[in-house]
């Protein structure tokens, strides 16, 4: 798929466009540096020829690495068409999870929540229901 459709003028990828003239002017104002239009255009033209993307690349690389370090299974974000659920070999694990959920519900029926009150705090604690 082409990133740009010449018939419609629509970009189908994430794209960043930078107007260096506007950026130099805005950053000059931010830095409280008064400059003429000619000075701003000279700096923008210089940047057009000399600007490197090392910082941008570094930020993108860092974001990618942090994503894969902080997400246990990033591959599950991609759709897996034609696969069966549960995946073969996971049936026992899913059955154990369902059994544990049922056991928790059963245990909840054996307890009631009561308030323990102190002058400084109140806390809810479970108390076994006497039969």
PDB file of C-alpha atoms in Angstrom:
ATOM      1  CA  UNK A   1       0.000   0.000   0.000  1.00  0.00           C
ATOM      2  CA  UNK A   2       1.407   3.354  -0.997  1.00  0.00           C
ATOM      3  CA  UNK A   3       1.779   5.902   1.810  1.00  0.00           C
ATOM      4  CA  UNK A   4       0.214   8.658  -0.312  1.00  0.00           C
ATOM      5  CA  UNK A   5      -2.736   8.416  -2.696  1.00  0.00           C
ATOM      6  CA  UNK A   6      -2.090  10.913  -5.523  1.00  0.00           C
ATOM      7  CA  UNK A   7      -5.736  10.787  -6.633  1.00  0.00           C
ATOM      8  CA  UNK A   8      -7.205  11.908  -3.319  1.00  0.00           C
ATOM      9  CA  UNK A   9      -4.219  13.528  -1.622  1.00  0.00           C
ATOM     10  CA  UNK A  10      -4.802  11.430   1.483  1.00  0.00           C
ATOM     11  CA  UNK A  11      -1.938  10.156   3.585  1.00  0.00           C
ATOM     12  CA  UNK A  12      -2.640   6.765   5.089  1.00  0.00           C
ATOM     13  CA  UNK A  13       0.343   6.792   7.424  1.00  0.00           C
ATOM     14  CA  UNK A  14       1.231   8.920  10.408  1.00  0.00           C
ATOM     15  CA  UNK A  15       3.138  11.886   9.065  1.00  0.00           C
ATOM     16  CA  UNK A  16       4.732  14.928  10.660  1.00  0.00           C
ATOM     17  CA  UNK A  17       5.282  18.070   8.614  1.00  0.00           C
ATOM     18  CA  UNK A  18       7.560  20.765  10.020  1.00  0.00           C
ATOM     19  CA  UNK A  19       7.604  24.342   8.775  1.00  0.00           C
ATOM     20  CA  UNK A  20      11.117  25.319   9.845  1.00  0.00           C
ATOM     21  CA  UNK A  21      10.440  29.029   9.319  1.00  0.00           C
ATOM     22  CA  UNK A  22       7.489  28.951  11.745  1.00  0.00           C
ATOM     23  CA  UNK A  23       9.350  26.697  14.153  1.00  0.00           C
ATOM     24  CA  UNK A  24      12.432  28.962  14.255  1.00  0.00           C
ATOM     25  CA  UNK A  25      10.200  32.004  14.790  1.00  0.00           C
ATOM     26  CA  UNK A  26       8.189  30.309  17.584  1.00  0.00           C
ATOM     27  CA  UNK A  27      11.282  28.980  19.355  1.00  0.00           C
ATOM     28  CA  UNK A  28      12.966  32.397  19.054  1.00  0.00           C
ATOM     29  CA  UNK A  29       9.995  33.984  20.806  1.00  0.00           C
ATOM     30  CA  UNK A  30      10.048  31.244  23.444  1.00  0.00           C
ATOM     31  CA  UNK A  31      13.751  31.909  24.048  1.00  0.00           C
ATOM     32  CA  UNK A  32      13.002  35.654  24.146  1.00  0.00           C
ATOM     33  CA  UNK A  33      15.334  36.332  21.196  1.00  0.00           C
ATOM     34  CA  UNK A  34      14.149  39.125  18.945  1.00  0.00           C
ATOM     35  CA  UNK A  35      15.017  38.472  15.318  1.00  0.00           C
ATOM     36  CA  UNK A  36      14.127  39.878  11.947  1.00  0.00           C
ATOM     37  CA  UNK A  37      12.329  37.913   9.248  1.00  0.00           C
ATOM     38  CA  UNK A  38      15.612  37.662   7.312  1.00  0.00           C
ATOM     39  CA  UNK A  39      17.425  36.257  10.353  1.00  0.00           C
ATOM     40  CA  UNK A  40      14.628  33.741  10.913  1.00  0.00           C
ATOM     41  CA  UNK A  41      14.697  32.644   7.253  1.00  0.00           C
ATOM     42  CA  UNK A  42      18.510  32.348   7.323  1.00  0.00           C
ATOM     43  CA  UNK A  43      18.348  30.116  10.420  1.00  0.00           C
ATOM     44  CA  UNK A  44      15.554  27.993   8.919  1.00  0.00           C
ATOM     45  CA  UNK A  45      17.551  27.496   5.697  1.00  0.00           C
ATOM     46  CA  UNK A  46      20.662  26.588   7.704  1.00  0.00           C
ATOM     47  CA  UNK A  47      18.651  24.071   9.709  1.00  0.00           C
ATOM     48  CA  UNK A  48      17.150  22.602   6.530  1.00  0.00           C
ATOM     49  CA  UNK A  49      20.656  21.664   5.399  1.00  0.00           C
ATOM     50  CA  UNK A  50      22.227  20.737   8.747  1.00  0.00           C
ATOM     51  CA  UNK A  51      19.437  19.409  10.951  1.00  0.00           C
ATOM     52  CA  UNK A  52      19.990  15.829  12.151  1.00  0.00           C
ATOM     53  CA  UNK A  53      17.346  13.570  13.593  1.00  0.00           C
ATOM     54  CA  UNK A  54      19.484  11.902  16.267  1.00  0.00           C
ATOM     55  CA  UNK A  55      17.313  13.156  19.135  1.00  0.00           C
ATOM     56  CA  UNK A  56      14.108  12.142  17.380  1.00  0.00           C
ATOM     57  CA  UNK A  57      15.506   8.690  16.563  1.00  0.00           C
ATOM     58  CA  UNK A  58      16.676   8.314  20.143  1.00  0.00           C
ATOM     59  CA  UNK A  59      13.214   9.196  21.476  1.00  0.00           C
ATOM     60  CA  UNK A  60      11.524   6.728  19.100  1.00  0.00           C
ATOM     61  CA  UNK A  61      14.006   3.955  19.965  1.00  0.00           C
ATOM     62  CA  UNK A  62      13.499   4.571  23.685  1.00  0.00           C
ATOM     63  CA  UNK A  63       9.707   4.426  23.314  1.00  0.00           C
ATOM     64  CA  UNK A  64       9.884   1.139  21.401  1.00  0.00           C
ATOM     65  CA  UNK A  65      12.229  -0.441  23.964  1.00  0.00           C
ATOM     66  CA  UNK A  66      10.103   0.733  26.901  1.00  0.00           C
ATOM     67  CA  UNK A  67       6.976  -0.691  25.250  1.00  0.00           C
ATOM     68  CA  UNK A  68       8.505  -4.151  24.872  1.00  0.00           C
ATOM     69  CA  UNK A  69      10.017  -4.059  28.373  1.00  0.00           C
ATOM     70  CA  UNK A  70       6.742  -3.045  30.040  1.00  0.00           C
ATOM     71  CA  UNK A  71       4.298  -5.293  28.180  1.00  0.00           C
ATOM     72  CA  UNK A  72       4.519  -8.974  28.973  1.00  0.00           C
ATOM     73  CA  UNK A  73       2.962 -10.216  25.721  1.00  0.00           C
ATOM     74  CA  UNK A  74       2.880  -7.450  23.073  1.00  0.00           C
ATOM     75  CA  UNK A  75       2.331 -10.064  20.373  1.00  0.00           C
ATOM     76  CA  UNK A  76      -1.257 -10.604  21.563  1.00  0.00           C
ATOM     77  CA  UNK A  77      -2.146  -7.129  20.313  1.00  0.00           C
ATOM     78  CA  UNK A  78      -1.987  -8.394  16.730  1.00  0.00           C
ATOM     79  CA  UNK A  79      -5.113 -10.163  15.472  1.00  0.00           C
ATOM     80  CA  UNK A  80      -4.692 -13.879  14.959  1.00  0.00           C
ATOM     81  CA  UNK A  81      -7.286 -14.841  12.397  1.00  0.00           C
ATOM     82  CA  UNK A  82      -8.220 -18.484  11.987  1.00  0.00           C
ATOM     83  CA  UNK A  83      -6.958 -19.572  15.386  1.00  0.00           C
ATOM     84  CA  UNK A  84      -9.065 -21.542  17.808  1.00  0.00           C
ATOM     85  CA  UNK A  85      -9.701 -20.445  21.362  1.00  0.00           C
ATOM     86  CA  UNK A  86      -8.467 -21.521  23.768  1.00  0.00           C
ATOM     87  CA  UNK A  87      -5.137 -22.239  22.202  1.00  0.00           C
ATOM     88  CA  UNK A  88      -4.154 -25.912  22.378  1.00  0.00           C
ATOM     89  CA  UNK A  89      -2.499 -26.687  25.695  1.00  0.00           C
ATOM     90  CA  UNK A  90      -4.240 -23.863  27.596  1.00  0.00           C
ATOM     91  CA  UNK A  91      -7.458 -25.745  28.360  1.00  0.00           C
ATOM     92  CA  UNK A  92      -6.222 -26.960  31.749  1.00  0.00           C
ATOM     93  CA  UNK A  93      -5.005 -23.476  32.721  1.00  0.00           C
ATOM     94  CA  UNK A  94      -8.391 -21.952  31.828  1.00  0.00           C
ATOM     95  CA  UNK A  95     -10.246 -24.684  33.704  1.00  0.00           C
ATOM     96  CA  UNK A  96      -8.110 -23.972  36.785  1.00  0.00           C
ATOM     97  CA  UNK A  97      -8.909 -20.247  36.530  1.00  0.00           C
ATOM     98  CA  UNK A  98     -12.641 -20.979  36.279  1.00  0.00           C
ATOM     99  CA  UNK A  99     -12.438 -23.384  39.241  1.00  0.00           C
ATOM    100  CA  UNK A 100     -10.607 -20.760  41.326  1.00  0.00           C
ATOM    101  CA  UNK A 101     -13.281 -18.161  40.482  1.00  0.00           C
ATOM    102  CA  UNK A 102     -16.039 -20.577  41.562  1.00  0.00           C
ATOM    103  CA  UNK A 103     -14.155 -21.335  44.800  1.00  0.00           C
ATOM    104  CA  UNK A 104     -13.873 -17.597  45.549  1.00  0.00           C
ATOM    105  CA  UNK A 105     -17.625 -17.146  45.020  1.00  0.00           C
ATOM    106  CA  UNK A 106     -18.330 -20.125  47.284  1.00  0.00           C
ATOM    107  CA  UNK A 107     -16.018 -18.709  49.969  1.00  0.00           C
ATOM    108  CA  UNK A 108     -17.765 -15.323  49.790  1.00  0.00           C
ATOM    109  CA  UNK A 109     -21.027 -17.025  50.748  1.00  0.00           C
ATOM    110  CA  UNK A 110     -19.417 -18.338  53.963  1.00  0.00           C
ATOM    111  CA  UNK A 111     -18.351 -14.891  55.177  1.00  0.00           C
ATOM    112  CA  UNK A 112     -19.974 -11.561  55.958  1.00  0.00           C
ATOM    113  CA  UNK A 113     -18.246  -8.193  56.081  1.00  0.00           C
ATOM    114  CA  UNK A 114     -18.338  -6.384  59.425  1.00  0.00           C
ATOM    115  CA  UNK A 115     -16.913  -3.051  60.531  1.00  0.00           C
ATOM    116  CA  UNK A 116     -14.200  -2.848  63.162  1.00  0.00           C
ATOM    117  CA  UNK A 117     -14.419   0.641  64.603  1.00  0.00           C
ATOM    118  CA  UNK A 118     -11.761   2.577  66.443  1.00  0.00           C
ATOM    119  CA  UNK A 119     -11.735   6.273  67.357  1.00  0.00           C
ATOM    120  CA  UNK A 120      -9.160   6.843  64.594  1.00  0.00           C
ATOM    121  CA  UNK A 121     -10.275   4.397  61.886  1.00  0.00           C
ATOM    122  CA  UNK A 122     -12.877   1.960  60.615  1.00  0.00           C
ATOM    123  CA  UNK A 123     -12.047  -1.159  58.652  1.00  0.00           C
ATOM    124  CA  UNK A 124     -14.197  -3.829  57.023  1.00  0.00           C
ATOM    125  CA  UNK A 125     -13.148  -7.406  57.786  1.00  0.00           C
ATOM    126  CA  UNK A 126     -14.649 -10.775  56.856  1.00  0.00           C
ATOM    127  CA  UNK A 127     -16.338 -12.856  59.604  1.00  0.00           C
ATOM    128  CA  UNK A 128     -17.356 -16.470  59.100  1.00  0.00           C
ATOM    129  CA  UNK A 129     -21.104 -16.968  59.164  1.00  0.00           C
ATOM    130  CA  UNK A 130     -22.094 -19.402  61.916  1.00  0.00           C
ATOM    131  CA  UNK A 131     -24.487 -22.128  60.774  1.00  0.00           C
TER     132      UNK A 131
END
